[in-house]
PDB file of C-alpha atoms in Angstrom:
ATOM      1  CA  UNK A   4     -32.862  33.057  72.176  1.00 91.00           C
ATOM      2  CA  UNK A   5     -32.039  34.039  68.283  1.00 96.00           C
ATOM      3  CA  UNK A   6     -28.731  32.622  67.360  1.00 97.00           C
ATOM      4  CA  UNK A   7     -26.526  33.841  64.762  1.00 98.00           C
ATOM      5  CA  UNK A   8     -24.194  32.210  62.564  1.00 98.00           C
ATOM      6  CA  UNK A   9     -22.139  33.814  60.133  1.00 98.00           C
ATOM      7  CA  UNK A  10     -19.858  32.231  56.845  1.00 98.00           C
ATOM      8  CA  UNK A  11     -17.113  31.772  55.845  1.00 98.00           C
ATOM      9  CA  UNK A  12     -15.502  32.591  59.523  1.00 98.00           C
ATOM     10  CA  UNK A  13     -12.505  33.302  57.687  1.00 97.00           C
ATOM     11  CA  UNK A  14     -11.237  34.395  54.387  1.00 97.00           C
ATOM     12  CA  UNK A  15      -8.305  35.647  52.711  1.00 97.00           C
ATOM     13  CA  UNK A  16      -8.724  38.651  49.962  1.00 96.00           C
ATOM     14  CA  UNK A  17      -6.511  40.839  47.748  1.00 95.00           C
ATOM     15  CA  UNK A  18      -6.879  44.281  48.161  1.00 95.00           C
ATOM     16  CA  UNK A  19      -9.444  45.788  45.212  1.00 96.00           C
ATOM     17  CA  UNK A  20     -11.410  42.625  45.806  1.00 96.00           C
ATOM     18  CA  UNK A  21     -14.570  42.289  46.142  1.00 97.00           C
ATOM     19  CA  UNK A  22     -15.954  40.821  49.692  1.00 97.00           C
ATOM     20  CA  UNK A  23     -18.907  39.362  50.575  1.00 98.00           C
ATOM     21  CA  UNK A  24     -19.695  37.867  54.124  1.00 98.00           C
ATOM     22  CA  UNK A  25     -22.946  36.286  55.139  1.00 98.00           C
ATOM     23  CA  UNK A  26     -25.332  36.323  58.700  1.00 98.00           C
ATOM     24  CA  UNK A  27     -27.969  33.966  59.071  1.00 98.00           C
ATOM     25  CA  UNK A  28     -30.549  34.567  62.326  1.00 98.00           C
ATOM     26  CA  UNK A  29     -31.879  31.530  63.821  1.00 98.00           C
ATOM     27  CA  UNK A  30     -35.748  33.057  62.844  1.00 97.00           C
ATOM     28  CA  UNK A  31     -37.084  36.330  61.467  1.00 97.00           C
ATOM     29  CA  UNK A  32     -35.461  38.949  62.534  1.00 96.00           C
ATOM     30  CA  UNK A  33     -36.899  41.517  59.742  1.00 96.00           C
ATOM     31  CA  UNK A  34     -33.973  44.278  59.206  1.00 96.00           C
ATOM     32  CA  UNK A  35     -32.499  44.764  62.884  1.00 97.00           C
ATOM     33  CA  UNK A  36     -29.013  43.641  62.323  1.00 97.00           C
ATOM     34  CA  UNK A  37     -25.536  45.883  62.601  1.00 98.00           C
ATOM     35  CA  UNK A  38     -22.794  45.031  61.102  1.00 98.00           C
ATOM     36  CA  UNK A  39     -19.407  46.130  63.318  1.00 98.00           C
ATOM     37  CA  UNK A  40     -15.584  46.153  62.368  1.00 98.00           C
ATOM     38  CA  UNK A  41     -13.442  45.448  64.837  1.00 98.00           C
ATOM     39  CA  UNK A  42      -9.327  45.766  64.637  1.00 97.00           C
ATOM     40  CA  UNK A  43      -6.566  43.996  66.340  1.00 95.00           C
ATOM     41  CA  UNK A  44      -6.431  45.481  69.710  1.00 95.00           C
ATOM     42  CA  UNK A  45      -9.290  47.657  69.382  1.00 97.00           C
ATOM     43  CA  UNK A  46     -13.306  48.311  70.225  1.00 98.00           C
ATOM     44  CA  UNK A  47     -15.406  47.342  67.579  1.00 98.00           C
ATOM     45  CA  UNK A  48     -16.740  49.806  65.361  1.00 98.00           C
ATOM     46  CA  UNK A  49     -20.196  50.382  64.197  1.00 98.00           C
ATOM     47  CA  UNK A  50     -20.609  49.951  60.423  1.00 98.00           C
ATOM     48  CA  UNK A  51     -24.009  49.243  59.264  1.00 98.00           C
ATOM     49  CA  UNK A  52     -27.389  49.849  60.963  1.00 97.00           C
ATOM     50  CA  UNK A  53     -30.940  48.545  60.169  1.00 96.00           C
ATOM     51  CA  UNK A  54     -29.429  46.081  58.009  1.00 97.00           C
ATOM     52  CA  UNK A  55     -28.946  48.424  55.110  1.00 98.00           C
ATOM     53  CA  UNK A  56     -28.121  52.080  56.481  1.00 97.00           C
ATOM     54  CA  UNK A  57     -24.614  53.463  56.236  1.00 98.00           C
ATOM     55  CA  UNK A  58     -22.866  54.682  59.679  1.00 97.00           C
ATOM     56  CA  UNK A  59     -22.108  58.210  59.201  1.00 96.00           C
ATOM     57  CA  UNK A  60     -18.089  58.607  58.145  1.00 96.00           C
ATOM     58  CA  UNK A  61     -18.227  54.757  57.301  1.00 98.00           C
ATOM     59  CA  UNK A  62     -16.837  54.542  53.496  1.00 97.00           C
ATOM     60  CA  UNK A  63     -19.362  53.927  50.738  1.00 97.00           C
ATOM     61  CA  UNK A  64     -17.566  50.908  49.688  1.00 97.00           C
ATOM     62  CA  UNK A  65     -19.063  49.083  52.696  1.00 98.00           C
ATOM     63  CA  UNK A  66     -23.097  47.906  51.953  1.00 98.00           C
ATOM     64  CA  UNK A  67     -25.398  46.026  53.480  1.00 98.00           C
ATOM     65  CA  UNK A  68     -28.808  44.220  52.128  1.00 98.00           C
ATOM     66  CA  UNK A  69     -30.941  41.179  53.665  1.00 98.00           C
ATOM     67  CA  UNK A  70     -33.866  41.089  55.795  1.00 97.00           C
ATOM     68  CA  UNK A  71     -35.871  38.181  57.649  1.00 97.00           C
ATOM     69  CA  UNK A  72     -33.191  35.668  58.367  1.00 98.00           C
ATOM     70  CA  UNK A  73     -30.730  36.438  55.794  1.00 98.00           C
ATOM     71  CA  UNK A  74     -27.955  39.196  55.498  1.00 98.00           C
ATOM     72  CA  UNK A  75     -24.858  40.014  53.731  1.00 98.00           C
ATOM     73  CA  UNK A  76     -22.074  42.902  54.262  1.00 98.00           C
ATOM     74  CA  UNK A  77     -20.250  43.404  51.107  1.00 98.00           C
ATOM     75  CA  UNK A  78     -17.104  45.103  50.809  1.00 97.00           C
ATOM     76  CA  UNK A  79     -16.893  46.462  46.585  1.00 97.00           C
ATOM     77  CA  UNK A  80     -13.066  46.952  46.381  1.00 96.00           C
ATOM     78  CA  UNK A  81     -11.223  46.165  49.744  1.00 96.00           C
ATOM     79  CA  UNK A  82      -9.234  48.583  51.336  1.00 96.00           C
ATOM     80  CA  UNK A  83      -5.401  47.911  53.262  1.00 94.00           C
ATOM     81  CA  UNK A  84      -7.661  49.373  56.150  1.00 95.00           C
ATOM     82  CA  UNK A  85     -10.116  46.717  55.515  1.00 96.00           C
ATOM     83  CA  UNK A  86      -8.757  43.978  57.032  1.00 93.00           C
ATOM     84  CA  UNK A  87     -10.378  43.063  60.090  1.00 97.00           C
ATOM     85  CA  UNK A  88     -13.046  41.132  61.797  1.00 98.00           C
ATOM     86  CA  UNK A  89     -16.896  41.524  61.035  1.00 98.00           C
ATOM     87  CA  UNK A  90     -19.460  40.808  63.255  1.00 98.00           C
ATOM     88  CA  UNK A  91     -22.919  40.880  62.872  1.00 98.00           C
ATOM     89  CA  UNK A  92     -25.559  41.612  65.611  1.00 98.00           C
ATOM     90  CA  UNK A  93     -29.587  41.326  66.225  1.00 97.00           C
ATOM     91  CA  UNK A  94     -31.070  44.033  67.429  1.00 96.00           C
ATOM     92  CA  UNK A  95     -34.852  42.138  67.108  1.00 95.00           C
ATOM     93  CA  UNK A  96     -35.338  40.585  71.041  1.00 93.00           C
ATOM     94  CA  UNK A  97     -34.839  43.491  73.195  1.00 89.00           C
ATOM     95  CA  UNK A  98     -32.120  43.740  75.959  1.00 91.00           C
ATOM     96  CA  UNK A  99     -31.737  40.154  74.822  1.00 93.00           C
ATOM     97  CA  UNK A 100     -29.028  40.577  72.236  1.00 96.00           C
ATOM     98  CA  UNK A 101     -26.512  38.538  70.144  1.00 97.00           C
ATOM     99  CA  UNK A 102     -23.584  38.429  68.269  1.00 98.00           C
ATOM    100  CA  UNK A 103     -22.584  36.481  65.364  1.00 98.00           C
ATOM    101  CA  UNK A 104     -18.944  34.781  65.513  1.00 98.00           C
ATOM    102  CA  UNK A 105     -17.439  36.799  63.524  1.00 98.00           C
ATOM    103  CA  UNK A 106     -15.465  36.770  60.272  1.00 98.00           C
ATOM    104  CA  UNK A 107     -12.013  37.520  59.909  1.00 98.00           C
ATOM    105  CA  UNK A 108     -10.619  39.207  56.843  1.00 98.00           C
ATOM    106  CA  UNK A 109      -7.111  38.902  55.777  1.00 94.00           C
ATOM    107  CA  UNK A 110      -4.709  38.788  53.420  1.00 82.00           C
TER     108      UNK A 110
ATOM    109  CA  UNK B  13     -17.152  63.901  71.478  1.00 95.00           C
ATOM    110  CA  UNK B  14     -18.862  60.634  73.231  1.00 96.00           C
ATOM    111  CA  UNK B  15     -16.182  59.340  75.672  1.00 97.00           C
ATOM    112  CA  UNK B  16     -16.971  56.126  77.547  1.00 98.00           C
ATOM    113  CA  UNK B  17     -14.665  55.444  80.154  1.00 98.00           C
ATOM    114  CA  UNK B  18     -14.508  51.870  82.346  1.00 98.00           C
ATOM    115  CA  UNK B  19     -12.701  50.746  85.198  1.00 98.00           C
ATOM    116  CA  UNK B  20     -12.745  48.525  88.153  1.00 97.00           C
ATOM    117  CA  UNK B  21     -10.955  45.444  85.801  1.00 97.00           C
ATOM    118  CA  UNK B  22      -8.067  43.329  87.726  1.00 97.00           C
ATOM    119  CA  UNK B  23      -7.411  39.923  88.910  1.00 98.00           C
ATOM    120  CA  UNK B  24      -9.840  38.162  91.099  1.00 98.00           C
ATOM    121  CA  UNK B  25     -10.199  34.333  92.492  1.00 98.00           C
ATOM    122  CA  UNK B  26     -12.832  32.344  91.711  1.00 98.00           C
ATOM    123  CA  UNK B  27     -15.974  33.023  93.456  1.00 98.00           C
ATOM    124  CA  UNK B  28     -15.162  36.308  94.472  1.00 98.00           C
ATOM    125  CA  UNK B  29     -16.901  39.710  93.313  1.00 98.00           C
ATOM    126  CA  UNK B  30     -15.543  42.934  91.316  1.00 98.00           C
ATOM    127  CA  UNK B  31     -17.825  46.064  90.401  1.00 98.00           C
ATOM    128  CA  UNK B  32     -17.038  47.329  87.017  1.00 98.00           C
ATOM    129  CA  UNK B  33     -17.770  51.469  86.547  1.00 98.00           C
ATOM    130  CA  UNK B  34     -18.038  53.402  82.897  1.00 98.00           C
ATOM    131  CA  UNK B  35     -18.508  57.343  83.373  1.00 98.00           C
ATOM    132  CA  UNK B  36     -19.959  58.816  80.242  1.00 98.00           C
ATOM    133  CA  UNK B  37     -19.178  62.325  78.865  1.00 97.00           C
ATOM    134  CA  UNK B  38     -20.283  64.272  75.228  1.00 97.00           C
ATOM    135  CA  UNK B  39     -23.911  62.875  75.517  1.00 97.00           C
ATOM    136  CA  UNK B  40     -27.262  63.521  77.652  1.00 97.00           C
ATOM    137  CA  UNK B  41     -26.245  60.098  79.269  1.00 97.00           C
ATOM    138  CA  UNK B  42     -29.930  60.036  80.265  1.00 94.00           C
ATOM    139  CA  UNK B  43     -31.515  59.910  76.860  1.00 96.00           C
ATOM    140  CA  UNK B  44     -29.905  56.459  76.060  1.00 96.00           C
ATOM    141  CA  UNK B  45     -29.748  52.684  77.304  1.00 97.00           C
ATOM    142  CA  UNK B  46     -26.604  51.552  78.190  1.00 97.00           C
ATOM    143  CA  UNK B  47     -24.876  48.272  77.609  1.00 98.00           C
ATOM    144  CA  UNK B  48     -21.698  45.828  79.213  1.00 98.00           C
ATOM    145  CA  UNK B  49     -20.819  43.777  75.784  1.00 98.00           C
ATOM    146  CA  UNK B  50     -17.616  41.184  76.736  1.00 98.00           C
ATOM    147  CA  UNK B  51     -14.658  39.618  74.617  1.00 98.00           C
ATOM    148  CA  UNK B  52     -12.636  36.682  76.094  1.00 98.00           C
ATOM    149  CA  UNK B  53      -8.988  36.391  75.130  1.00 97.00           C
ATOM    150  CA  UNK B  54      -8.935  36.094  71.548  1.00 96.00           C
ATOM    151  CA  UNK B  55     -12.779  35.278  71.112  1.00 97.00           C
ATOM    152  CA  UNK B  56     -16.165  36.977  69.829  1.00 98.00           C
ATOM    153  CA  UNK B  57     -17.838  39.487  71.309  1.00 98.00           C
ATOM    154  CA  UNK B  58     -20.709  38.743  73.883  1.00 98.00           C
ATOM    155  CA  UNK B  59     -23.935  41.101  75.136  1.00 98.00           C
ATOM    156  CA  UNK B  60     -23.717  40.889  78.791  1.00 98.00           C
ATOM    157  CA  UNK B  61     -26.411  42.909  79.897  1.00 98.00           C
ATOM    158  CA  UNK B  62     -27.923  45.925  78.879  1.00 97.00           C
ATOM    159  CA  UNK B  63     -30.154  48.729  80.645  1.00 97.00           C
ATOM    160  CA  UNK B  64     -33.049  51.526  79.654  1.00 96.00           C
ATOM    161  CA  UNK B  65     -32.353  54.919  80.271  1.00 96.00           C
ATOM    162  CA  UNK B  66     -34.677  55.200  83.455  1.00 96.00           C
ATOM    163  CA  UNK B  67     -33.378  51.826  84.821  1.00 96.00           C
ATOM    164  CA  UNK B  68     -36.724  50.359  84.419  1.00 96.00           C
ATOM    165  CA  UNK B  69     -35.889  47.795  81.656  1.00 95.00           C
ATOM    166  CA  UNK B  70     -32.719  45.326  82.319  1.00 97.00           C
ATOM    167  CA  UNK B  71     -31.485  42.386  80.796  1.00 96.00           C
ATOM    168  CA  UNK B  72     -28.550  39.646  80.811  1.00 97.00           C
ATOM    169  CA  UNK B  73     -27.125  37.080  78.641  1.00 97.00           C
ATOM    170  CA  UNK B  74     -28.310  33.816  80.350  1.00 96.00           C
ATOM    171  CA  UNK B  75     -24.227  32.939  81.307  1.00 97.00           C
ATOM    172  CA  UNK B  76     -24.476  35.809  83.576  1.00 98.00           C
ATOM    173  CA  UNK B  77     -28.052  35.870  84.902  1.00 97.00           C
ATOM    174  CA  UNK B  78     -28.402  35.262  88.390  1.00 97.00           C
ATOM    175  CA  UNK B  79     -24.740  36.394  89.124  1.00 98.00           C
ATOM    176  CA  UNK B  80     -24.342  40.151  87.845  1.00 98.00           C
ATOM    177  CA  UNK B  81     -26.302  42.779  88.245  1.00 98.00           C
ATOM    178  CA  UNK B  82     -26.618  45.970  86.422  1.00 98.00           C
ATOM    179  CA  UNK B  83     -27.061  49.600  87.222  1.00 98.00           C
ATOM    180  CA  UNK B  84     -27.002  53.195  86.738  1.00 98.00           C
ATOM    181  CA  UNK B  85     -26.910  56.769  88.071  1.00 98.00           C
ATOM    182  CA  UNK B  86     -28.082  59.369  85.615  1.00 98.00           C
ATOM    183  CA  UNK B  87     -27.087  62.183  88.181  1.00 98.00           C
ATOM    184  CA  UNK B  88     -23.247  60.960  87.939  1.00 98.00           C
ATOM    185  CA  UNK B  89     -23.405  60.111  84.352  1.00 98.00           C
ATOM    186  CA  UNK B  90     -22.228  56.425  85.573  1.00 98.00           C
ATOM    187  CA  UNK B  91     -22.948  52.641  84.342  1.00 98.00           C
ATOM    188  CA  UNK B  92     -22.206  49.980  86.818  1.00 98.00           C
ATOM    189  CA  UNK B  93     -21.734  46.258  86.483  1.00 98.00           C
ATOM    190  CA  UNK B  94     -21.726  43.867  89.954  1.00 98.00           C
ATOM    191  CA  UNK B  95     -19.969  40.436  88.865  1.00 98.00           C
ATOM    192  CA  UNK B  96     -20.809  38.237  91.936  1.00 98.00           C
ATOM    193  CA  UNK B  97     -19.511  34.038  92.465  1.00 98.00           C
ATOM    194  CA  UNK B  98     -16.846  35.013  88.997  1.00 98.00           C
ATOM    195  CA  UNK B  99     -15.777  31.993  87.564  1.00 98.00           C
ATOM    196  CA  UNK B 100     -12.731  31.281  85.126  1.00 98.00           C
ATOM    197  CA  UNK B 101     -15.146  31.771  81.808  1.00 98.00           C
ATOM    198  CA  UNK B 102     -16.236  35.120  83.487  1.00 98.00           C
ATOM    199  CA  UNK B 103     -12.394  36.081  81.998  1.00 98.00           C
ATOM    200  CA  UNK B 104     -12.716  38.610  79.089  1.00 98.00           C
ATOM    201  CA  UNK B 105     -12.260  42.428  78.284  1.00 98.00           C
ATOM    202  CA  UNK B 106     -15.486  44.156  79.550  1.00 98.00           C
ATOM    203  CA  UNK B 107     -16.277  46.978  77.239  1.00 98.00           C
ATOM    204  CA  UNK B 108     -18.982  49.909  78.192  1.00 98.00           C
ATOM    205  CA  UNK B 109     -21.556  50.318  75.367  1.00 98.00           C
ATOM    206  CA  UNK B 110     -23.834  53.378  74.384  1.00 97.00           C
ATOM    207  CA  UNK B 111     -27.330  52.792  72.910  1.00 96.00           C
ATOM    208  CA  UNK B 112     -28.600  54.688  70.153  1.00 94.00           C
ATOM    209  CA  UNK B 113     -32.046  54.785  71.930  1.00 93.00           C
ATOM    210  CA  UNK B 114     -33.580  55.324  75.531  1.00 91.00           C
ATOM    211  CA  UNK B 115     -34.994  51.684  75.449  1.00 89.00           C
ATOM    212  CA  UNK B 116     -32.625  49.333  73.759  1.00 86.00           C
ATOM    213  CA  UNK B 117     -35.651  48.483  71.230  1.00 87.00           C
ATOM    214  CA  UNK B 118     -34.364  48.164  67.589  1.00 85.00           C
ATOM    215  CA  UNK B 119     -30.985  49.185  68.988  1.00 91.00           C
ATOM    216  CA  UNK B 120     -27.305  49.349  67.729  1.00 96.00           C
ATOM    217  CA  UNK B 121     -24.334  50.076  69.875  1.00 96.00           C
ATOM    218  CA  UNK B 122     -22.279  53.347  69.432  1.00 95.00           C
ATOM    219  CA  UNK B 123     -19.579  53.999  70.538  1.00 97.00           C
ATOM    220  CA  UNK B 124     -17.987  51.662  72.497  1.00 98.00           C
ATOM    221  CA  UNK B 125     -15.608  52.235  75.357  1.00 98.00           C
ATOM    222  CA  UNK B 126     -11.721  51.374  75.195  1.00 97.00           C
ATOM    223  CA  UNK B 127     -12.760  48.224  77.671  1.00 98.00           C
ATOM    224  CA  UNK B 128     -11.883  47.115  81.332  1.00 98.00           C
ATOM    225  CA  UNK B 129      -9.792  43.872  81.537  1.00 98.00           C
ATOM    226  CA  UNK B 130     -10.989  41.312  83.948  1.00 98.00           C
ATOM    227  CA  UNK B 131      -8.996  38.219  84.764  1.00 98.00           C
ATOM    228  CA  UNK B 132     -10.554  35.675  87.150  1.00 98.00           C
ATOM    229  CA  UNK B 133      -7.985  33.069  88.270  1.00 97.00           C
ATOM    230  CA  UNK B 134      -6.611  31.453  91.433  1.00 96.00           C
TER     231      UNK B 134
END
């Protein structure tokens, strides 16, 4: 099975920082990885597909970039509506899928 | 609008079963795989076990293999998940999961449902 591991698994930010959170896969996994969002209390929320594609309605200030086993969601100016926790997700071994632990953003 | 409704969470003793449902509206629930992704109390999330739009691809995490079973009925626009010999670890929010493809190849998972809590405890 492809693990995932993700760093830092925490942080704290200021808003209008800049925020960068990393995924590593466990072996290639060329561009299928998602990047979700997910609130206190809440579903998670689909941010970033394919590695690099922006979720329609998901702000601009959210990127992705990365392939084979290396990723990273960036955040250019965090928002008060920001802070969350990120998780990132293979999408490369069919019906066979996994999650990263997650990273939580706060303040 | 894509609405993904569960039900069937609750308490339940060790060992014992519970059937999980999702009904699907705003979509051509046929047209997509469909997924059970779980969250314990205060943990990450989990893929469960996921399923192609014609029921003729499944899968499961390995903690579950063996033990649940998923399924499907296109004519009721339904997802199903049998949770057979639960055990204390089984414990989580249960959320239903739409694919954005017929297959689950190359897939991502939108939207998800609000979730189904099930608590398995003596």
């Amino acid at each position: 099975d492809i693990q995932m591991t993700q760093s830092p698994s925490s942080l704290s930010a200021s808003v209008g920082d800049r925020v960068t959170i990393t995924c590593r896969a466990s072996q290639s996994i060329s561009s299928y990885l998602n990047w979700y969002q997910q609130k206190p209390g809440k579903a998670p929320k689909l941010l970033i597909y394919a590695a690099s594609s922006l979720q329609t309605g998901v702000p601009s200030r959210f990127s992705g970039s990365g392939s084979g086993t290396d990723f990273t969601l960036t955040i250019s100016s965090l928002q008060p509506d920001d802070f969350a926790t990120y998780y990132c997700q293979q999408s490369y071994s069919t019906l066979l899928f996994t999650f990263g632990p997650g990273t939580k953003v706060d303040i | 609008e894509v609405r993904l409704v569960e039900s069937g969470g609750g308490l339940v003793q060790p060992g014992r079963s519970l059937r999980l449902s999702c009904v699907a509206s705003g979509f051509t629930f046929d047209d997509y795989a469909m997924h059970w992704v779980r969250q314990a109390p205060g943990k990450g999330l989990e893929w469960v076990s996921g399923i192609s739009w014609n029921s003729g691809s499944i899968g499961y995490a390995d903690s579950v293999k063996g033990r649940f079973t998923i399924s499907r009925d296109n004519a009721k626009n339904s997802l199903y998940l049998q949770m057979n010999s639960l055990r204390a670890e089984d414990t989580a929010l249960y959320y239903c999961v739409k694919d954005r493809s017929p297959t689950g190849k190359l897939n991502w998972f939108d939207p998800w449902g609000q979730g189904t809590l099930v608590t398995v405890s003596s």
